[in-house]
GROMACS .gro file of C-alpha atoms in nm:
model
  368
    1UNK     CA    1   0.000   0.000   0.000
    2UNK     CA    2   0.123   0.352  -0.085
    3UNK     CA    3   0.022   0.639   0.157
    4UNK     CA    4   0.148   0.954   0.068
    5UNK     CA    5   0.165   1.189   0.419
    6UNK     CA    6  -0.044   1.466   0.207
    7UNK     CA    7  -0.279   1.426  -0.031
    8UNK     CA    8  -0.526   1.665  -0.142
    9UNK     CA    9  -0.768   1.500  -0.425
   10UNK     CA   10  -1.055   1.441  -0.238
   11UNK     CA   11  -1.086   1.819  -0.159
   12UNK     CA   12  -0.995   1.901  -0.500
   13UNK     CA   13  -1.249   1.681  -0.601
   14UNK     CA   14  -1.496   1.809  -0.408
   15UNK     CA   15  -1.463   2.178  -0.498
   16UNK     CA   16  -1.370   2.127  -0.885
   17UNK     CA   17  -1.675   2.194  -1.059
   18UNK     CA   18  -1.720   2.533  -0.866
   19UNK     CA   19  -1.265   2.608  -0.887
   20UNK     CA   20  -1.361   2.648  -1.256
   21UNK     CA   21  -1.684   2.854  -1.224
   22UNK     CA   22  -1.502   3.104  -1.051
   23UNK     CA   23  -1.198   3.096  -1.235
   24UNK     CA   24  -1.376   3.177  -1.563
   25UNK     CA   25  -1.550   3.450  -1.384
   26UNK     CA   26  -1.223   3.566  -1.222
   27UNK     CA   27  -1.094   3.533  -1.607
   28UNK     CA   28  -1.319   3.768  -1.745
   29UNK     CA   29  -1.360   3.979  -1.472
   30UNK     CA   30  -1.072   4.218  -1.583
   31UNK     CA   31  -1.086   4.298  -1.209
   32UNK     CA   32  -0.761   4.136  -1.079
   33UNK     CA   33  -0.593   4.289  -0.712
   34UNK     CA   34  -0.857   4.385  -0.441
   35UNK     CA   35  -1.243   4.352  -0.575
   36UNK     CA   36  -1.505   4.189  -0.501
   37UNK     CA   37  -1.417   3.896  -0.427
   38UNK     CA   38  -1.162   3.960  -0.171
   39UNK     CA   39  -1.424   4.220   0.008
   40UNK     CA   40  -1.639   3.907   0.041
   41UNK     CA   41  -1.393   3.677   0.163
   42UNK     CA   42  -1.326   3.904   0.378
   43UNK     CA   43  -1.654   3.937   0.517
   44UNK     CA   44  -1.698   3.536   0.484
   45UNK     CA   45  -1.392   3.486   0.694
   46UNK     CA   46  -1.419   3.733   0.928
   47UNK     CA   47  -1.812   3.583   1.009
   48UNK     CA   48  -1.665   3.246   1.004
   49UNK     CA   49  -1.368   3.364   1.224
   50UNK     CA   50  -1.616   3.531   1.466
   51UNK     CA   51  -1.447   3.860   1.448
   52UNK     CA   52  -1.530   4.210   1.326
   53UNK     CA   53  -1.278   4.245   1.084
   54UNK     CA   54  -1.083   4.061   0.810
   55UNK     CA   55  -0.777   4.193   0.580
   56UNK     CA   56  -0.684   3.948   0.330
   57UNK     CA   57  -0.261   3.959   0.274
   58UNK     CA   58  -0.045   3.764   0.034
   59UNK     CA   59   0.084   3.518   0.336
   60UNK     CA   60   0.038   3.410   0.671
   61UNK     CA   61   0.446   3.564   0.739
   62UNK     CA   62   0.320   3.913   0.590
   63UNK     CA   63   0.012   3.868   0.839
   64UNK     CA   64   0.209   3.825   1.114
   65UNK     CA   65   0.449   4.118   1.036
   66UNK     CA   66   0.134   4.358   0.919
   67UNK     CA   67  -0.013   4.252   1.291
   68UNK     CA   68   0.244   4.369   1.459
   69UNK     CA   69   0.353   4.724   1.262
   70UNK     CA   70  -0.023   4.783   1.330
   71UNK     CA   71   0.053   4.781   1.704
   72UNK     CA   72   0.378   4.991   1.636
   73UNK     CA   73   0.616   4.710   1.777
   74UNK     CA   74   0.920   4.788   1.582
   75UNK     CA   75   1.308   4.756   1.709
   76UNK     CA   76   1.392   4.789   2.101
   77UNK     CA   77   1.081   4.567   2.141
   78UNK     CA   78   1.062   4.222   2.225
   79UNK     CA   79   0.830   4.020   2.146
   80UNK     CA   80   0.728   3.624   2.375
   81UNK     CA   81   0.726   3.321   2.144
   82UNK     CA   82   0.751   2.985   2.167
   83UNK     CA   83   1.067   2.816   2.144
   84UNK     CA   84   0.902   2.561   1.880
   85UNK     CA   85   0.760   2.721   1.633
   86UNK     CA   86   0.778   2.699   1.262
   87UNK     CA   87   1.038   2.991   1.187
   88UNK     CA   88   0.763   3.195   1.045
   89UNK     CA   89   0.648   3.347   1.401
   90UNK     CA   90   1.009   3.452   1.469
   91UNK     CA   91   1.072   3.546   1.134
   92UNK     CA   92   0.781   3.838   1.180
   93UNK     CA   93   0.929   3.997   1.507
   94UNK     CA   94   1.238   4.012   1.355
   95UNK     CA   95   1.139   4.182   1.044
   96UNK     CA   96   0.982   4.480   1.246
   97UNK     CA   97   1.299   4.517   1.410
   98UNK     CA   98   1.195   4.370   1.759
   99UNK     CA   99   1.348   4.064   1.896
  100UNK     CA  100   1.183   3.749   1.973
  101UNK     CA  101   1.157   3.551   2.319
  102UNK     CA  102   1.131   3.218   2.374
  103UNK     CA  103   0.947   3.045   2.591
  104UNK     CA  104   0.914   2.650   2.580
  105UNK     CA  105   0.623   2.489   2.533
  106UNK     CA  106   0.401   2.142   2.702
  107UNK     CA  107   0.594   1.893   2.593
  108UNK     CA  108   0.242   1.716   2.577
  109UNK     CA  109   0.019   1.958   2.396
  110UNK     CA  110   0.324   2.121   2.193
  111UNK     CA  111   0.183   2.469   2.267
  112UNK     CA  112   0.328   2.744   2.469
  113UNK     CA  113   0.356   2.676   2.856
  114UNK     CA  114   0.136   2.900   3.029
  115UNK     CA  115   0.326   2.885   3.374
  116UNK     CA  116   0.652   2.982   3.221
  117UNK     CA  117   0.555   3.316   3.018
  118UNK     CA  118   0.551   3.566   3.328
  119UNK     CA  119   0.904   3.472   3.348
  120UNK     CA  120   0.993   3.624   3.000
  121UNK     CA  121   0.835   3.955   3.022
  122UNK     CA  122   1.099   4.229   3.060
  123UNK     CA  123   1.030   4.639   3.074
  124UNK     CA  124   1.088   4.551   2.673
  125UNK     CA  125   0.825   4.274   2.629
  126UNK     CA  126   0.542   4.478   2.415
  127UNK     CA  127   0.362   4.149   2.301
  128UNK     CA  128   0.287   3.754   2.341
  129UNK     CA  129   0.255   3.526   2.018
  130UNK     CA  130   0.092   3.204   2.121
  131UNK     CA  131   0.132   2.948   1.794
  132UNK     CA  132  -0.196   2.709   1.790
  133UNK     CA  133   0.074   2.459   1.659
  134UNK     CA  134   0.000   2.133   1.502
  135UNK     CA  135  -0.422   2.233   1.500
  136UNK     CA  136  -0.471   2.264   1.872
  137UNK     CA  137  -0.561   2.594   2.026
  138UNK     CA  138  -0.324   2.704   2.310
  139UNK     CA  139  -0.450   2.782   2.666
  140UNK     CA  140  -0.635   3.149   2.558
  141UNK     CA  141  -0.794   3.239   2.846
  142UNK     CA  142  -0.464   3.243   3.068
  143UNK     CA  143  -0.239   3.374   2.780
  144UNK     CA  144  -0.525   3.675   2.746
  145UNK     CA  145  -0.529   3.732   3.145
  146UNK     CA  146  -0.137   3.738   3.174
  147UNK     CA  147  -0.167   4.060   2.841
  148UNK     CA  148  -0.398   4.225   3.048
  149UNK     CA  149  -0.220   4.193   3.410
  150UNK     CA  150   0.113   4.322   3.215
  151UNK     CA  151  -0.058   4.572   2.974
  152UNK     CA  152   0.103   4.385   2.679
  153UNK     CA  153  -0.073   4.272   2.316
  154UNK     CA  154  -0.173   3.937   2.172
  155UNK     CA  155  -0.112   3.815   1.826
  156UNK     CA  156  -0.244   3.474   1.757
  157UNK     CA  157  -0.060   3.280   1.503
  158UNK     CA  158  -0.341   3.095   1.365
  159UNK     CA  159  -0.217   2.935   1.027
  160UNK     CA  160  -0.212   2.557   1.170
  161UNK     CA  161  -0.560   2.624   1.349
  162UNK     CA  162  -0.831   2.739   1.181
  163UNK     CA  163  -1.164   2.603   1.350
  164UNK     CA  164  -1.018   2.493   1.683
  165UNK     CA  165  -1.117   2.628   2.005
  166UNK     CA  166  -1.073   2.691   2.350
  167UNK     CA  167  -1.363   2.690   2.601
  168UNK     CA  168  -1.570   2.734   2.295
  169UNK     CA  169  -1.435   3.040   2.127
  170UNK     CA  170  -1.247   2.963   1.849
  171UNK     CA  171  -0.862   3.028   1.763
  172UNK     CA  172  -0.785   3.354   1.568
  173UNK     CA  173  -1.076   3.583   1.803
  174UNK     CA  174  -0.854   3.602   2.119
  175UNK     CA  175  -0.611   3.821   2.050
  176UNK     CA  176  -0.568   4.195   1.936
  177UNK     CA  177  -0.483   4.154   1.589
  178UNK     CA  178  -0.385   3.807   1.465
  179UNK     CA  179  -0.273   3.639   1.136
  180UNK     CA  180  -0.326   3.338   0.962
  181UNK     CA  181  -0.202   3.117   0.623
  182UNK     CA  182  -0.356   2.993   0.386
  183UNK     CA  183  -0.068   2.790   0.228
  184UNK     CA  184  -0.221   2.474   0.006
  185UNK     CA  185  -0.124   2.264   0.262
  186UNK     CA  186  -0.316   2.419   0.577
  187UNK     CA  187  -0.690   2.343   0.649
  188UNK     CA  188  -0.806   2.596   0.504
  189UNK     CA  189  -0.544   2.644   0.184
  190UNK     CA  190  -0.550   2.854  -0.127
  191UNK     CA  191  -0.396   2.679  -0.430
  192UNK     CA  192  -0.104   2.904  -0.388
  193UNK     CA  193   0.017   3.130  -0.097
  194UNK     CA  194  -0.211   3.330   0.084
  195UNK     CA  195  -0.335   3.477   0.447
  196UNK     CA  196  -0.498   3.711   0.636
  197UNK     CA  197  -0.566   3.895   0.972
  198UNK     CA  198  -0.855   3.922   1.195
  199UNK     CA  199  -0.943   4.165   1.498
  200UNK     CA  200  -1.218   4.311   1.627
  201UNK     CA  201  -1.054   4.671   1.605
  202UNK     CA  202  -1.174   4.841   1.327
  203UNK     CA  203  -0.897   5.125   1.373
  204UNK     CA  204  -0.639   4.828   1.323
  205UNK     CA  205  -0.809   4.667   1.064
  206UNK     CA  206  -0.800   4.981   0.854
  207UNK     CA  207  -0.424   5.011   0.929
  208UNK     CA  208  -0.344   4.701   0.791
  209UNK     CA  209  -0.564   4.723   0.491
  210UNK     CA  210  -0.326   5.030   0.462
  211UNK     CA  211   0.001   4.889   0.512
  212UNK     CA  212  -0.076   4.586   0.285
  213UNK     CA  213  -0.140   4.825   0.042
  214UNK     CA  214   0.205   5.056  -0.008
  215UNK     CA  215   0.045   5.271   0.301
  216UNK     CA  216  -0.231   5.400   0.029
  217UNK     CA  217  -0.600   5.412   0.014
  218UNK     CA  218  -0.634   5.664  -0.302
  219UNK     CA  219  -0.396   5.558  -0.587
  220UNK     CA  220  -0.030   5.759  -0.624
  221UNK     CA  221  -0.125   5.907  -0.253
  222UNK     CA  222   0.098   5.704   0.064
  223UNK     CA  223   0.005   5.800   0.421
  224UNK     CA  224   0.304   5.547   0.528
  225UNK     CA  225   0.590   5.330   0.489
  226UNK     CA  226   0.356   5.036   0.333
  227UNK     CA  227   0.441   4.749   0.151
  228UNK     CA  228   0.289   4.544  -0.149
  229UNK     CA  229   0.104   4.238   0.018
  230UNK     CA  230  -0.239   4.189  -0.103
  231UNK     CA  231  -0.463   3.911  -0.161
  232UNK     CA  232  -0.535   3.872  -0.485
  233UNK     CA  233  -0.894   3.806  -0.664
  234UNK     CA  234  -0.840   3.459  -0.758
  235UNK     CA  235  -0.706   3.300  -0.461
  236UNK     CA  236  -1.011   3.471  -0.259
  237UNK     CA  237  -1.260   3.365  -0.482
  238UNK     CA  238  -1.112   2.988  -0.441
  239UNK     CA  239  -1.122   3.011  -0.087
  240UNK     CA  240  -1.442   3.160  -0.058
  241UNK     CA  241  -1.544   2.814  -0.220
  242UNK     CA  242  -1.341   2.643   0.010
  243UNK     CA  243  -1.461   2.787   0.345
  244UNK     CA  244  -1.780   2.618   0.263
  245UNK     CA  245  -1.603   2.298   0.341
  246UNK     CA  246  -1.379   2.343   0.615
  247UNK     CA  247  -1.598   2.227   0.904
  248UNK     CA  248  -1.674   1.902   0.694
  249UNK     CA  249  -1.272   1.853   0.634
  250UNK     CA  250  -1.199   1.965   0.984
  251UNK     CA  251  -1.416   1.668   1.121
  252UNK     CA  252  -1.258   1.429   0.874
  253UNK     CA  253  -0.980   1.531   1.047
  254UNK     CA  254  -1.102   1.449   1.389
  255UNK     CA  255  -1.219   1.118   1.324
  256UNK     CA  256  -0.863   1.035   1.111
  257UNK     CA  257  -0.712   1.164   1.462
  258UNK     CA  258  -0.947   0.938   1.674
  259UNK     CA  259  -0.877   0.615   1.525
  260UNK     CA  260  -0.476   0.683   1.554
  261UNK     CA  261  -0.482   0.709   1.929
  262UNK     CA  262  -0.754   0.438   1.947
  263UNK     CA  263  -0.491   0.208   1.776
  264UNK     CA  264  -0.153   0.349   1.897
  265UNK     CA  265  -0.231   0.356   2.251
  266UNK     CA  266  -0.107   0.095   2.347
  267UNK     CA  267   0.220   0.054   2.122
  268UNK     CA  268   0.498   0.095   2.377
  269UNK     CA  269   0.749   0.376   2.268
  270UNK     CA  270   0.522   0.613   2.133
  271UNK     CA  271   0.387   0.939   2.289
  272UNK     CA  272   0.039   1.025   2.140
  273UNK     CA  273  -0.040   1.366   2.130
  274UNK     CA  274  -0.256   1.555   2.452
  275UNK     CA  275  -0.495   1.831   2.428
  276UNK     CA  276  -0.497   2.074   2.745
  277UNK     CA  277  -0.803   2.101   2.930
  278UNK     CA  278  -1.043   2.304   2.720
  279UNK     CA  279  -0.883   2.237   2.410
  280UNK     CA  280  -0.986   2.134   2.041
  281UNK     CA  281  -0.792   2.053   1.766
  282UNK     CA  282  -0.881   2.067   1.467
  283UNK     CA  283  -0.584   1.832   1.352
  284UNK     CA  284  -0.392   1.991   1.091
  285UNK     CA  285  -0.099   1.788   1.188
  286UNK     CA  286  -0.119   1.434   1.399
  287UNK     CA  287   0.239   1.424   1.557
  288UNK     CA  288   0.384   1.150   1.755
  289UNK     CA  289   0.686   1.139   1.974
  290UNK     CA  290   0.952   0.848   1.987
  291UNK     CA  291   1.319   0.803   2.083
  292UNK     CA  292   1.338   0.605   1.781
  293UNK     CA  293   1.205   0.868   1.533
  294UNK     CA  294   1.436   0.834   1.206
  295UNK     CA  295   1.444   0.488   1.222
  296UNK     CA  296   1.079   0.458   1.215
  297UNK     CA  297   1.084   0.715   0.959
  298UNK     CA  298   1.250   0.522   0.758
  299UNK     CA  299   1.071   0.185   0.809
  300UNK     CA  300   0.766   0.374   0.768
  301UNK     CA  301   0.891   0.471   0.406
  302UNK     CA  302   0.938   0.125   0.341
  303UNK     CA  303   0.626   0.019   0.419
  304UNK     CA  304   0.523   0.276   0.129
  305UNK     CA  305   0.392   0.536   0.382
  306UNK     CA  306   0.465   0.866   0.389
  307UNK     CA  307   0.583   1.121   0.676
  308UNK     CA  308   0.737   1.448   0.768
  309UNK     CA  309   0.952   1.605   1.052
  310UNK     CA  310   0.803   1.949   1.206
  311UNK     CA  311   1.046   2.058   1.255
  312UNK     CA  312   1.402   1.895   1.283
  313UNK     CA  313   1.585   2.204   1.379
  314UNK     CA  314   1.440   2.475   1.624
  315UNK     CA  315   1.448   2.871   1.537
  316UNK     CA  316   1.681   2.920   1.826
  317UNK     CA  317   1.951   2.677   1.641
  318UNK     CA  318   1.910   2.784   1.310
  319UNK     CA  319   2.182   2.944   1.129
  320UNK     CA  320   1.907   3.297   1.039
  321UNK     CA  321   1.893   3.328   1.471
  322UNK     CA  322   2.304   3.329   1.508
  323UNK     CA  323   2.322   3.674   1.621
  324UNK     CA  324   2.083   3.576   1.921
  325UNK     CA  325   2.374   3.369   2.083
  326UNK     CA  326   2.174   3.075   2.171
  327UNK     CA  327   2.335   2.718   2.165
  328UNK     CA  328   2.237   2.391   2.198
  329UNK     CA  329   2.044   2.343   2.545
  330UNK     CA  330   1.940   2.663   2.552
  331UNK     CA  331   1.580   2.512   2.525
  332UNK     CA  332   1.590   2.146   2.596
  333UNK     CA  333   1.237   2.064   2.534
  334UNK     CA  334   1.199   2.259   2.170
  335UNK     CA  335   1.527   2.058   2.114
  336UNK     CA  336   1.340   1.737   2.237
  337UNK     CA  337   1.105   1.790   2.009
  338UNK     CA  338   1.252   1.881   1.673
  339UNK     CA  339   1.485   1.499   1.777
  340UNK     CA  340   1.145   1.302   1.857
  341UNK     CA  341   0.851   1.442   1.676
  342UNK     CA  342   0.733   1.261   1.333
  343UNK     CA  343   0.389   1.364   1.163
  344UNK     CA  344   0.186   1.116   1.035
  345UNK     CA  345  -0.041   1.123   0.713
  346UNK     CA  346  -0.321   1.312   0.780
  347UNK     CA  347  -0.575   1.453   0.509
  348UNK     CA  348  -0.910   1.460   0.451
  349UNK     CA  349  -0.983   1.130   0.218
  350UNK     CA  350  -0.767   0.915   0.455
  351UNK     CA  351  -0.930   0.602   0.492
  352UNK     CA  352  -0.960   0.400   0.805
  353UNK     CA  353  -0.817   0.085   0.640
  354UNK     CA  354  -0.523   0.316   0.521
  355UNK     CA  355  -0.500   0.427   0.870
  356UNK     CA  356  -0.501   0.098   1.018
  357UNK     CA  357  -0.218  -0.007   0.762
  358UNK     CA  358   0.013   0.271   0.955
  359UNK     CA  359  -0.138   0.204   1.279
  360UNK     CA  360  -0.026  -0.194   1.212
  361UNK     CA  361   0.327  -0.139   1.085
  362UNK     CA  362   0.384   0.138   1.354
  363UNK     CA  363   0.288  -0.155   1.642
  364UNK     CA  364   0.461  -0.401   1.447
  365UNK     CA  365   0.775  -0.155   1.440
  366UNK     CA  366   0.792  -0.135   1.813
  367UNK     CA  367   0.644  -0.477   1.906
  368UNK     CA  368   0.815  -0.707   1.637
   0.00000   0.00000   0.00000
């Protein structure tokens, strides 16, 4: 059996017939950068987001940075992250000139530890970006009630996440300003790069409709120093299409997610994933732990299955972050991660015999 680890023809199956509708329309429109359809994508999102506001941008990264000029967090600033991240959420606060802060993360959940982020704040710290890593929404409430005790922001990274919750209020309404991606391969994905950012500040969402835009409302006339990062017609329209779906695909997900800890749960040398009290996921990753992570890797690949690292080498120990000084066990657990974690396939379309053909050769790998 052959199992790739991503596969996305049952979704673009699914959403074929009305792809080329809208791509004919799009074609004829002669309306390319910032119409219609964005401005109801927008709207779409923002309803399905359940905030105020939505500004579509070119990419999750140039949501994140957009986010945070909005709030005027620029160099001298630092900014709390965790210390596991994709790059991406570093990558922002360093691009507005602030510096970013790690903090490590559950080892069980994979999101930031709430206990350790008081810790981090300095007379510098202007802001706190929880990552809703791997499709499970971090611990809002406290992360929100720490901001407010210390008068700092919140910017959600939401690009792993969209459609999880915590306590019932979904990932990407929390915070101040947030950003999310929709790169093809995330829940909700475009079929190229894409993202956006929700708040319920409609001061901040005009801001970054503003920056997105070269700082301009009225053509040839620049308020500020903006930059070019707009969603464009097509890819709106597309997901506009696709939004329809993403409660459907998100459950796929769950069940997909259900029947790999039903059948791994008892396969000694394995650590399933946990989600915190209050949690959902909505599953955009299922990650495992194991001391024995490349060699099952490779097994697994022999077996005809397919399966991905996030992320074998953690921001602080990259060579971008050398100028930050850290070194190796500087943050144990990130490090423990990036040597442990493996992500198994997990797509909408997976079937349950395809699942149990991983499930078996995973048990079989450990148990002989």
């Amino acid at each position: 059996m052959n199992i790739p680890f991503l596969s996305f023809q049952k979704m673009n199956m699914q959403v074929k017939a009305e792809v080329l509708t809208s791509f004919e329309s799009f074609f004829i429109s002669s309306r390319y950068i910032l119409g219609e359809r964005v401005e109801q994508f927008e709207k779409e999102y923002a309803m399905f987001n359940n905030t105020q506001y939505c500004v579509g941008v070119a990419n999750g990264l140039d949501a994140l940075i957009i986010a945070l000029k909005t709030l005027n967090i620029g160099k001298g600033d630092e900014v709390i992250v965790p210390s596991n991240t994709y790059i991406a959420s570093w990558l922002a606060v360093s691009h507005v000139g602030a510096t970013p802060v790690p903090v490590e993360p559950r080892i069980d959940t994979f999101n930031i530890n709430i206990d350790l982020i008081e810790n981090a704040i300095t007379s510098r710290t202007k802001a706190i970006m929880p990552v809703h890593l791997y499709g499970q929404c971090s611990e809002m409430e406290a992360i929100m009630e720490i901001a407010k005790k210390h008068n700092l922001f919140v910017v959600e990274d939401n690009a792993q996440s969209q459609g999880a919750t915590f306590n019932g209020k979904i990932a990407g309404s929390f915070g101040h300003i947030n950003g999310t991606s929709f790169y093809p391969g995330k829940n909700l994905g475009a079929f190229g790069d894409a993202g956006a950012i929700t708040t319920n500040q409609e001061d901040w969402s005009t801001r970054a409709a503003l920056i997105r835009n070269y700082g301009s409302f009225r053509k040839y006339y620049n308020e500020e120093l903006g930059i070019n990062s707009r969603l464009d017609e097509i890819q709106a329209g597309f997901l506009t299409i696709k939004l329809k779906y993403l409660q459907e695909w998100n459950k796929e997900r769950n069940v997909a997610a259900q029947q790999y800890l039903e059948r791994l749960l008892q396969c000694q040398g394995v650590t399933l994933p946990l989600l915190a009290n209050g949690a959902t996921s909505v599953y955009h990753l299922f990650v495992i732990r194991t001391g024995q992570r490349d060699s099952l890797q490779e097994y697994l690949k022999g077996k005809g299955v397919g399966t991905l690292i996030h992320y074998p080498v953690p921001p602080h120990l990259q060579k971008a972050y050398i100028s930050l000084s850290y070194q190796k066990g500087d943050f144990p657990i990130a490090e423990k991660m990036a040597d442990t974690c493996l992500s198994l396939p997990m797509f909408p379309g997976l079937s349950e015999n395809e699942i149990d053909y991983i499930c078996d050769a995973i048990n079989k790998f450990f148990n002989g």
